[in-house]
Every structure is written in structure tokens, then in C-alpha cells.
PDB file of C-alpha atoms in Angstrom:
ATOM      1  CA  UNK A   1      10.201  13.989  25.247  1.00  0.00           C
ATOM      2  CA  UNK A   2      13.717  14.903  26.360  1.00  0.00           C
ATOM      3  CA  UNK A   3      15.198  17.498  24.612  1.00  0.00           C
ATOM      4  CA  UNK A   4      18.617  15.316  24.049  1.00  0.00           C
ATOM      5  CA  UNK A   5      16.424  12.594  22.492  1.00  0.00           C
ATOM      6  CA  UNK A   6      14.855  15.400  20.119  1.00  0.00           C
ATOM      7  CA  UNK A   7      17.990  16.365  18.614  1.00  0.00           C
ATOM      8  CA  UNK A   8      19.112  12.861  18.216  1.00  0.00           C
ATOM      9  CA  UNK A   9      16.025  12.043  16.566  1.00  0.00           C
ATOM     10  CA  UNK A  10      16.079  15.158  13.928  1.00  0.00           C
ATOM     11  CA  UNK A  11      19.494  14.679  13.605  1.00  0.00           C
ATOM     12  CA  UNK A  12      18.279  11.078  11.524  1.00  0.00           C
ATOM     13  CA  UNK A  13      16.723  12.773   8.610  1.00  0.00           C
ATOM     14  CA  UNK A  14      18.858  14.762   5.827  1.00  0.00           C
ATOM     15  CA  UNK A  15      16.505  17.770   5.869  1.00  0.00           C
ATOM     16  CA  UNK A  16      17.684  18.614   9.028  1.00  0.00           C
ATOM     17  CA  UNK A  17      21.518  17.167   8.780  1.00  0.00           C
ATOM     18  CA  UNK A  18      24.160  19.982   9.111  1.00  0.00           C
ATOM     19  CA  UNK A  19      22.608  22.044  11.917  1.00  0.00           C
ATOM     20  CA  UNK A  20      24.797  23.446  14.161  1.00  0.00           C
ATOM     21  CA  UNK A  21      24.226  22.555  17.975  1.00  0.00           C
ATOM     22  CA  UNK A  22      22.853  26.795  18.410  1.00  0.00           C
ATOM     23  CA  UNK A  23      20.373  25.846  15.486  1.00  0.00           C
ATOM     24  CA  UNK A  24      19.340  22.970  16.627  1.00  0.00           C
ATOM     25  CA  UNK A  25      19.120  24.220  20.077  1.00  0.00           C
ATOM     26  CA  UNK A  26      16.660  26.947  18.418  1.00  0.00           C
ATOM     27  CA  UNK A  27      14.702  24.780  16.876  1.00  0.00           C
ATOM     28  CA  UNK A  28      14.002  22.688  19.196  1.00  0.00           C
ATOM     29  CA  UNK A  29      13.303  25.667  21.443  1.00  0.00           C
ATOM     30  CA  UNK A  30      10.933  27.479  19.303  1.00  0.00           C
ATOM     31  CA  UNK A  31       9.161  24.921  17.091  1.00  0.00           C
ATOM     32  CA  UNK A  32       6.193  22.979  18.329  1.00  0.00           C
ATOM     33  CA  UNK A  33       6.704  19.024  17.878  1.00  0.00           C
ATOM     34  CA  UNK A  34       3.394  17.082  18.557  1.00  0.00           C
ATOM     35  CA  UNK A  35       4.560  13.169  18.704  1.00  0.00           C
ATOM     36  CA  UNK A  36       2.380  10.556  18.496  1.00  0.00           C
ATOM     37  CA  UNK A  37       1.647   6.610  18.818  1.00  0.00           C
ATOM     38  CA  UNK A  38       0.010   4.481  16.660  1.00  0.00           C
ATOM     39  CA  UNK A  39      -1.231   0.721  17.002  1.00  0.00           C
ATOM     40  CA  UNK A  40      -0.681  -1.699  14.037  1.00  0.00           C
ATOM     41  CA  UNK A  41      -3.286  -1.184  10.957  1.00  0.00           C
ATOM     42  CA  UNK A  42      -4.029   2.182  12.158  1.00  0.00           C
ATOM     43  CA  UNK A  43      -4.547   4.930   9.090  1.00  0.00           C
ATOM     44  CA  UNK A  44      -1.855   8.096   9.335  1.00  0.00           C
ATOM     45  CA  UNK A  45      -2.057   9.629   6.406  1.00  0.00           C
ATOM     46  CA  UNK A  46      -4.576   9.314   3.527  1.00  0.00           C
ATOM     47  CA  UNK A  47      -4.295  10.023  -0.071  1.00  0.00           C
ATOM     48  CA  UNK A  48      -5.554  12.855  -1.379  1.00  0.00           C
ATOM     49  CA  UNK A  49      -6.257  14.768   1.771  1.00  0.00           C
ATOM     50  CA  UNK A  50      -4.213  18.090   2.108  1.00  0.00           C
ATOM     51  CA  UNK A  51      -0.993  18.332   3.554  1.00  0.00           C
ATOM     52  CA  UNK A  52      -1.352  20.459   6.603  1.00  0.00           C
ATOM     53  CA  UNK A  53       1.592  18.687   8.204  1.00  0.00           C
ATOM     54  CA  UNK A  54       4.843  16.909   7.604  1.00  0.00           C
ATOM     55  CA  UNK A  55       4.551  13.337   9.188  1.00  0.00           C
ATOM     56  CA  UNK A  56       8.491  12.084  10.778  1.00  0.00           C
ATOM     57  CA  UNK A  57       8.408   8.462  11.057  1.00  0.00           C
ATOM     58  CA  UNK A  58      10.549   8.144  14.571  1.00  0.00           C
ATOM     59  CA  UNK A  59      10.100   4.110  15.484  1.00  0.00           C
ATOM     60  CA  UNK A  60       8.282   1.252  13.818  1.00  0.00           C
ATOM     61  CA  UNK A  61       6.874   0.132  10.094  1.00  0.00           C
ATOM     62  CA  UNK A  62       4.309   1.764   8.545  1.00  0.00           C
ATOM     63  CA  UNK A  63       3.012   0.967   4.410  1.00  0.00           C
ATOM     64  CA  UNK A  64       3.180   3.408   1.617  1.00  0.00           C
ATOM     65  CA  UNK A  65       0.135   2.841  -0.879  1.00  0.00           C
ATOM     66  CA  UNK A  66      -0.710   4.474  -3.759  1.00  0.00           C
ATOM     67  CA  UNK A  67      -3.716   3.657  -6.253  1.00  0.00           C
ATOM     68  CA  UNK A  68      -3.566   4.114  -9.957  1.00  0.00           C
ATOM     69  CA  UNK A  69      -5.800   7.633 -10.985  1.00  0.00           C
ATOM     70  CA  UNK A  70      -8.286   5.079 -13.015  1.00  0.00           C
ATOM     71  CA  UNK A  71      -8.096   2.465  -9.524  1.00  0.00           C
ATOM     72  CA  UNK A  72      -7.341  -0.128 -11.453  1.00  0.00           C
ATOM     73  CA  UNK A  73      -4.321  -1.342  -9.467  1.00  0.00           C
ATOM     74  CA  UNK A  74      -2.137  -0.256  -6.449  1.00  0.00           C
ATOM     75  CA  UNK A  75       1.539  -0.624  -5.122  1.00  0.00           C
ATOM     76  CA  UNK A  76       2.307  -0.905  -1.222  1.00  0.00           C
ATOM     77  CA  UNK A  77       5.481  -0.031   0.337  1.00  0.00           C
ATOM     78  CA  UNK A  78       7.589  -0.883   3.054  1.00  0.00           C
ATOM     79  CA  UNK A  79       9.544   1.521   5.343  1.00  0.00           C
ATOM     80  CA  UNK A  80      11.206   1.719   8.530  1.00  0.00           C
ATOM     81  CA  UNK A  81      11.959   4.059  10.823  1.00  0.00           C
ATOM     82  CA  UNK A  82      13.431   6.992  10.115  1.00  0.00           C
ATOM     83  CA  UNK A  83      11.322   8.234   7.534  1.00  0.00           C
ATOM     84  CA  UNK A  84       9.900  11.354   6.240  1.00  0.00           C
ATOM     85  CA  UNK A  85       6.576  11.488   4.454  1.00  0.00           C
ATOM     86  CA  UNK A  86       6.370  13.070   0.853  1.00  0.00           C
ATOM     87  CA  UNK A  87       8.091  16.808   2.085  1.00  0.00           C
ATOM     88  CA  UNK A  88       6.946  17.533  -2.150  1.00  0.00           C
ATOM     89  CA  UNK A  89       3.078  17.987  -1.167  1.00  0.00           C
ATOM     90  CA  UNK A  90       3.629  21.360   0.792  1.00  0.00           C
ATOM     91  CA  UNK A  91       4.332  22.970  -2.538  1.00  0.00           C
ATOM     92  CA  UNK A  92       2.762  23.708  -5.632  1.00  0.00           C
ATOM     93  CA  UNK A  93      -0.160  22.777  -7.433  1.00  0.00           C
ATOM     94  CA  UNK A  94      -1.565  20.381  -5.733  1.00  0.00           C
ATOM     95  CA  UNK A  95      -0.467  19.852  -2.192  1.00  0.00           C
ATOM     96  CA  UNK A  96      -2.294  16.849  -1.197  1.00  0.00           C
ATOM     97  CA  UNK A  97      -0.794  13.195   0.022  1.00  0.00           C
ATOM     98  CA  UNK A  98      -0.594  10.884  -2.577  1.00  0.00           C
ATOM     99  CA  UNK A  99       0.046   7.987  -1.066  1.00  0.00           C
ATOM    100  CA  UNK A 100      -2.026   6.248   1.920  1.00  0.00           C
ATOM    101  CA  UNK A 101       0.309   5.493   5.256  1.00  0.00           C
ATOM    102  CA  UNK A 102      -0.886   3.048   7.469  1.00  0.00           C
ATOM    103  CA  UNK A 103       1.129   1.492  10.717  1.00  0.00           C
ATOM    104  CA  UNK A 104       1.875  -2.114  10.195  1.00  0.00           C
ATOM    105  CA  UNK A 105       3.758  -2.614  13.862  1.00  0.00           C
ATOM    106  CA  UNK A 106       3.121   0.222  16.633  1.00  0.00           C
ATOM    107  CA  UNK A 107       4.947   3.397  15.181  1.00  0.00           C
ATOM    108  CA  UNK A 108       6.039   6.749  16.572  1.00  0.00           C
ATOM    109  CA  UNK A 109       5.521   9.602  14.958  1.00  0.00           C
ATOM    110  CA  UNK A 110       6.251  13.122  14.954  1.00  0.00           C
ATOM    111  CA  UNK A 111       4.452  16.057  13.239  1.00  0.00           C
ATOM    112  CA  UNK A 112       5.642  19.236  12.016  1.00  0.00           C
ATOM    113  CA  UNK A 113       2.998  22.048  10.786  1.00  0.00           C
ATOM    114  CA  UNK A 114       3.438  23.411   7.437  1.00  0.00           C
ATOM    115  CA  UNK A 115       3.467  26.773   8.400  1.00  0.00           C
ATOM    116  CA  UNK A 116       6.992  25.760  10.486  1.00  0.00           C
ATOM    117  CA  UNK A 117       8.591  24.103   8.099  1.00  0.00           C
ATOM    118  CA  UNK A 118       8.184  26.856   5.572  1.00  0.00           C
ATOM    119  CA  UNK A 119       9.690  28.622   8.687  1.00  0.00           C
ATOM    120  CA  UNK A 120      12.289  26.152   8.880  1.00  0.00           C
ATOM    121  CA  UNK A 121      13.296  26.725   4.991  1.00  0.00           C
ATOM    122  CA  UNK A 122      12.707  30.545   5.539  1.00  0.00           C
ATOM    123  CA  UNK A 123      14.997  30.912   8.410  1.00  0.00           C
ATOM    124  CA  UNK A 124      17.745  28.129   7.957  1.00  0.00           C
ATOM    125  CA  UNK A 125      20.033  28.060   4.971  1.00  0.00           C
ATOM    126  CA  UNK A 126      21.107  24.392   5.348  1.00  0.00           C
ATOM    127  CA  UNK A 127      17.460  22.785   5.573  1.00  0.00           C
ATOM    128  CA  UNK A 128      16.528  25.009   2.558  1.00  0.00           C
ATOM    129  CA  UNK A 129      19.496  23.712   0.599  1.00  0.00           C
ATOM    130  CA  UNK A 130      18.687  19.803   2.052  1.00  0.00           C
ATOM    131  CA  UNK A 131      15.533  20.422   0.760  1.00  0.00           C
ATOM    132  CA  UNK A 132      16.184  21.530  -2.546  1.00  0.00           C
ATOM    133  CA  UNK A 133      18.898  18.812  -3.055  1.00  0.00           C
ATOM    134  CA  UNK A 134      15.421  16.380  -2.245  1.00  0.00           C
ATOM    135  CA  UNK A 135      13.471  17.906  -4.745  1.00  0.00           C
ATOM    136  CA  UNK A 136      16.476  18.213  -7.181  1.00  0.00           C
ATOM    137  CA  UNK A 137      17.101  14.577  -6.986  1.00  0.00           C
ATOM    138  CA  UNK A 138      13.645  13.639  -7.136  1.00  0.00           C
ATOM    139  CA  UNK A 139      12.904  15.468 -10.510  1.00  0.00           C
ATOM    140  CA  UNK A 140      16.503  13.714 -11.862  1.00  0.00           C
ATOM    141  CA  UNK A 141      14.934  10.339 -11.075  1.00  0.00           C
ATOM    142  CA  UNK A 142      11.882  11.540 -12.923  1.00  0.00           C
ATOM    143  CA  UNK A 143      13.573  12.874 -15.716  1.00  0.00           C
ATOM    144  CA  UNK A 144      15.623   9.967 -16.186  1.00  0.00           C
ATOM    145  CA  UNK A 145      12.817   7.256 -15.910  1.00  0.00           C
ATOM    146  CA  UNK A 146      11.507   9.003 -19.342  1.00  0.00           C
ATOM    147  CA  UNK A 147      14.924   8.806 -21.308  1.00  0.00           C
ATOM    148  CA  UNK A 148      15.307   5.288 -20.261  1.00  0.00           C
ATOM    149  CA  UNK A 149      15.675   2.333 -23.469  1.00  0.00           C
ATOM    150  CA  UNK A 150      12.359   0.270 -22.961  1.00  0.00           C
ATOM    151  CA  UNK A 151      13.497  -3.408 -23.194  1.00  0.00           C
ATOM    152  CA  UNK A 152      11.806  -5.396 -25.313  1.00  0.00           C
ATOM    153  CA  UNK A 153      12.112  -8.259 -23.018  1.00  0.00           C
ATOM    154  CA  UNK A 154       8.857  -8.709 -21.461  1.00  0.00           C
ATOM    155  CA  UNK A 155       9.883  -9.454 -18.075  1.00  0.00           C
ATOM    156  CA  UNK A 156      12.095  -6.618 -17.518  1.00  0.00           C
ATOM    157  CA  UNK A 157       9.464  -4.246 -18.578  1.00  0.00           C
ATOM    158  CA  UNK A 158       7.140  -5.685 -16.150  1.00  0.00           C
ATOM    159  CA  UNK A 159      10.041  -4.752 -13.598  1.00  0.00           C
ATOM    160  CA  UNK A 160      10.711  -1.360 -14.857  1.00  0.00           C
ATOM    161  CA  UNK A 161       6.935  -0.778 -14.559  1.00  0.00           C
ATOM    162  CA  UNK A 162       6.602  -1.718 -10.822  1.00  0.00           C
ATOM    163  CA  UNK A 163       9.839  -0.015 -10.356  1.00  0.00           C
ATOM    164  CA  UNK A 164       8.608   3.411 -12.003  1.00  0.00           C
ATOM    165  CA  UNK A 165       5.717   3.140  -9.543  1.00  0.00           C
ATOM    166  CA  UNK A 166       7.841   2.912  -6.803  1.00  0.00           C
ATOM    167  CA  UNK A 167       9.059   5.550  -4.198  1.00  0.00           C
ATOM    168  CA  UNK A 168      12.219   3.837  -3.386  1.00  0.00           C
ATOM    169  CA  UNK A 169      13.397   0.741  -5.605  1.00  0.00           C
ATOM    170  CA  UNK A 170      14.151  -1.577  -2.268  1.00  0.00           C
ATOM    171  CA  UNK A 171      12.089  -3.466   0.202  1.00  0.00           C
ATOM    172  CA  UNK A 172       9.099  -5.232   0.188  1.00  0.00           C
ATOM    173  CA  UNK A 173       6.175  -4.560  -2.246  1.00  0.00           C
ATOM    174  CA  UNK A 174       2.679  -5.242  -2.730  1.00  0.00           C
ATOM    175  CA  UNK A 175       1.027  -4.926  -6.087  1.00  0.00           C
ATOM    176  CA  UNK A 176      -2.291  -5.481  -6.488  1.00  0.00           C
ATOM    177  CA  UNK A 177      -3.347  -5.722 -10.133  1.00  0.00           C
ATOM    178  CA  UNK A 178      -5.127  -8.136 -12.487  1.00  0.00           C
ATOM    179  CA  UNK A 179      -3.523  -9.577 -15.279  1.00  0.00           C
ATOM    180  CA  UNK A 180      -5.778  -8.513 -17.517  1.00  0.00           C
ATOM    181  CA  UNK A 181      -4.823  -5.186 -16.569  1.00  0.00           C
ATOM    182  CA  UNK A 182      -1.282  -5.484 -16.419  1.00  0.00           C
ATOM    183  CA  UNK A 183      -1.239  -6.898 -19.927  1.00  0.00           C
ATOM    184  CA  UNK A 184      -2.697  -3.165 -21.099  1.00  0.00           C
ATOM    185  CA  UNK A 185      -0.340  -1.791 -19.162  1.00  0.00           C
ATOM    186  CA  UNK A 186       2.683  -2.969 -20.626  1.00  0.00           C
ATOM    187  CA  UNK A 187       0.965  -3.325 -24.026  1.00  0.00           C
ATOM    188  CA  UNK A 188       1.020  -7.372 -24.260  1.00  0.00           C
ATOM    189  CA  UNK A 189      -1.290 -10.399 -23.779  1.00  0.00           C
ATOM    190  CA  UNK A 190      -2.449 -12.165 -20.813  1.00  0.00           C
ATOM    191  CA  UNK A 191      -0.839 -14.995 -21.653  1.00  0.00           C
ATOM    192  CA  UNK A 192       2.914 -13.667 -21.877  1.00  0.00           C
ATOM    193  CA  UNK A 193       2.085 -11.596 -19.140  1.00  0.00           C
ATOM    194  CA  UNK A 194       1.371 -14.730 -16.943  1.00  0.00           C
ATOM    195  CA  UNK A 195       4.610 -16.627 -18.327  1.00  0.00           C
ATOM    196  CA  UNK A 196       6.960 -13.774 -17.342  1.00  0.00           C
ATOM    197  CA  UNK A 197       5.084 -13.696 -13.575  1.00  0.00           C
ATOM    198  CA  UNK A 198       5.539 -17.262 -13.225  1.00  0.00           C
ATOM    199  CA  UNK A 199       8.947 -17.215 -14.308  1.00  0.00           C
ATOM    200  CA  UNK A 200       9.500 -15.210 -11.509  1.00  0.00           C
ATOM    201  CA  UNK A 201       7.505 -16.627  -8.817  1.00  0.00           C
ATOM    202  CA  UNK A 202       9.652 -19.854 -10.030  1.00  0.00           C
ATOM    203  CA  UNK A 203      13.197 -18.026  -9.437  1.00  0.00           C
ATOM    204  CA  UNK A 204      11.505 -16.545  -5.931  1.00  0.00           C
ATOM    205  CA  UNK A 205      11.684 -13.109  -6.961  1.00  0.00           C
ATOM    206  CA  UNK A 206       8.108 -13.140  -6.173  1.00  0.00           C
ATOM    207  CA  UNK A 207       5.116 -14.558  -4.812  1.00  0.00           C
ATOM    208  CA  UNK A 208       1.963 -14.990  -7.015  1.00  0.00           C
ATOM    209  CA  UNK A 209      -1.152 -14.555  -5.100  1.00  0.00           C
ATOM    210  CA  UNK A 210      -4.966 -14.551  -6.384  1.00  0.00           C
ATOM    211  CA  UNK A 211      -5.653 -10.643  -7.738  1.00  0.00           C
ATOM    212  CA  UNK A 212      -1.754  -9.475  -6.600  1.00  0.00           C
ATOM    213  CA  UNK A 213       2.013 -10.755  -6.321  1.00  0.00           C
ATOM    214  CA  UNK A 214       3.992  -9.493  -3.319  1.00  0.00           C
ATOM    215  CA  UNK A 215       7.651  -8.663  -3.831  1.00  0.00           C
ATOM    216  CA  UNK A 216      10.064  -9.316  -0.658  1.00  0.00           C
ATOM    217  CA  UNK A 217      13.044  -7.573  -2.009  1.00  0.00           C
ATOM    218  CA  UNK A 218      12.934  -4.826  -5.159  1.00  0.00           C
ATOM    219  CA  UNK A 219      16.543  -5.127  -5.377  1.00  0.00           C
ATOM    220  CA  UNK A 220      16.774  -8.329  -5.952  1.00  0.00           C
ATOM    221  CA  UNK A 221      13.868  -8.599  -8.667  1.00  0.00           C
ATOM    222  CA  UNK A 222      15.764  -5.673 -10.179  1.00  0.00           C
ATOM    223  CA  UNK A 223      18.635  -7.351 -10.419  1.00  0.00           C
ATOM    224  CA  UNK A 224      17.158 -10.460 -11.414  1.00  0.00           C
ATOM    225  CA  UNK A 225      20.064 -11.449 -14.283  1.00  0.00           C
ATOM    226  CA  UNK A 226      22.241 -12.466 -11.506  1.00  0.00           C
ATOM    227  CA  UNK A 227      20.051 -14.707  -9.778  1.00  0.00           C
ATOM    228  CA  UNK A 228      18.233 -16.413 -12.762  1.00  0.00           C
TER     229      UNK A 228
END
């Protein structure tokens, strides 16, 4: 790949954002990129496998899924190109994928060792910094999620739930969950559970399907007081 279209296409995700041209230039010089194509339904990345590699999402649509620990239900994401694929599993505890990434159209993709972009963080104050402000944010979004008022209402805490599953709270979503299930979850009955689904399947927030409901937009369902 041209070396012009390589800085261009680092240049799209923060980590690297804020590199000076003689940085970059190094980088790019002394760092090997392997890129890569995918077909649609093609497996990337599977959860639970260790992250040996940091997967850039150059071109195309890929899905995000992640399964509950007890695999009683699951929530697929959406994403487009650029995108950069969970940068938190080269660190601590556990550094294993959590999430599933599969190619829904044909998708370029480039890979980064992990042994580089420790490099990377090692060598280059401004993608250390980039980095920490991702992790920073990250464990803000956590921390907040915890310290949040739980509504009473039980449609809104059906929201709240999918959204707390979430990695990014836009885009389309697939959750894939009985109702039985979903009723433990947010400590209700079946019954309410399916009224507050319906109600909005019937405002087209979503679409009920046998076994799962498909969001199209999270934003919208989150801000569903303005539309129903």
C-alpha cells in the first residue's frame, strides 16, 4: 500500500491523531502493517481468544457481538469504517477479545502486533496520552453507568439495559434474548416485559422478531420521549 495512503489512513483513528509528519514518517517506516481483505460473514476476531494483535478497521462493516457469561442472550453491533477493535485487551488481567467481529460487507483491515503498539506507547508521547484519554473515558462511562437513578419506568430500564451492554450507544443493534430471560433481567414479569417491547415495536423504535428484536437506531430508542 502506498505510503501516502498509510498516513492518511492512521491519521483516521485518535490513537494516532497528533503525530507530527517526522513521527509518522517513522512509523510508518519502522512498524510492520499486515492489511488484509475479508468477504462478507467472514469471522475476524473471536471472543475470548487472546489478543496478539490490534485489528484497524480501514473500509467496510463488520458486527460487534458479545454473549452474556451465563449465554443466555447476546447484543450485535454495527460499525463502519474507521474503527479500532477493543485497544483495552492488550492490558491487564485478562487480555482476551470479548466481543466476536465478523465482516458483514467486504472489509479492509489492518493489523498491528502487540509487541508494536506497546512500542508505539513506549516510544511516542502523544499515542500514550491518546491512549490513556481512551481508557480514561472508558472507565468514566463505567463509573457513571453505576451512579445512574434506575427508573422505575419499565421501558426505560429495558433501554438502559441494552444501552449498558452496548459499546457505543448509536447504530444498529441486535439483541437476541428471550423474554423469559429478559424479565429476570430487569427483575419484572413476562407479561410487562412484552407490553413495554410492543410499545416500542408500535412507535418503530424496534422490530420484534421470534427469540430477538433488532434496533435500527440506539439513539433514537434512547431518546424515545421525543418521538412517542
Amino acid at each position: 500500500m502506498a505510503l501516502q495512503i498509510i498516513y492518511d489512513r492512521i491519521l483516521e483513528f485518535p490513537v494516532f491523531q497528533g503525530l507530527g509528519k517526522i513521527d509518522l514518517e517513522d512509523v510508518v517506516g519502522n512498524t510492520k502493517f499486515d492489511f488484509h481483505k475479508f468477504p462478507p460473514k467472514r469471522t475476524i476476531v473471536t471472543a475470548d481468544t487472546p489478543c496478539e494483535k490490534l485489528y484497524f478497521l480501514l473500509s467496510g462493516k463488520v458486527a460487534c457481538t458479545r454473549e452474556s457469561d451465563d449465554h443466555t442472550y447476546s447484543i450485535s453491533e454495527e460499525f463502519e469504517a474507521p474503527m479500532l477493535q477493543q485497544t483495552e485487551a492488550i492490558f491487564g488481567h485478562r487480555q482476551r477479545f470479548t466481543h466476536t467481529v465478523t465482516s458483514i460487507t467486504e472489509v479492509g483491515i489492518m493489523t498491528v502486533d502487540r509487541n508494536e503498539m506497546i512500542k508505539f506507547l513506549e516510544r511516542y508521547p502523544v499515542v500514550r496520552m491518546n491512549m490513556v484519554n481512551r481508557y480514561a473515558t472508558h472507565i468514566q462511562q463505567l463509573t457513571h453507568q453505576v451512579w445512574r437513578h434506575q427508573s422505575s419506568d419499565l421501558t426505560q430500564r429495558l433501554i438502559d439495559f441494552v444501552a449498558a451492554h452496548c459499546l457505543k450507544p448509536t447504530g444498529r443493534k441486535v439483541v437476541r434474548i428471550k423474554m423469559r430471560q429478559m424479565a429476570h433481567e430487569l427483575n419484572d414479569n413476562r407479561l410487562n416485559v412484552s407490553l413495554s417491547l410492543n410499545e416500542l415495536s408500535d412507535a418503530g423504535l424496534i422490530e420484534l422478531r421470534r427469540g430477538h428484536f433488532i434496533i435500527p437506531s440506539m439513539e433514537r430508542l434512547i431518546n424515545r420521549h421525543s418521538i412517542i
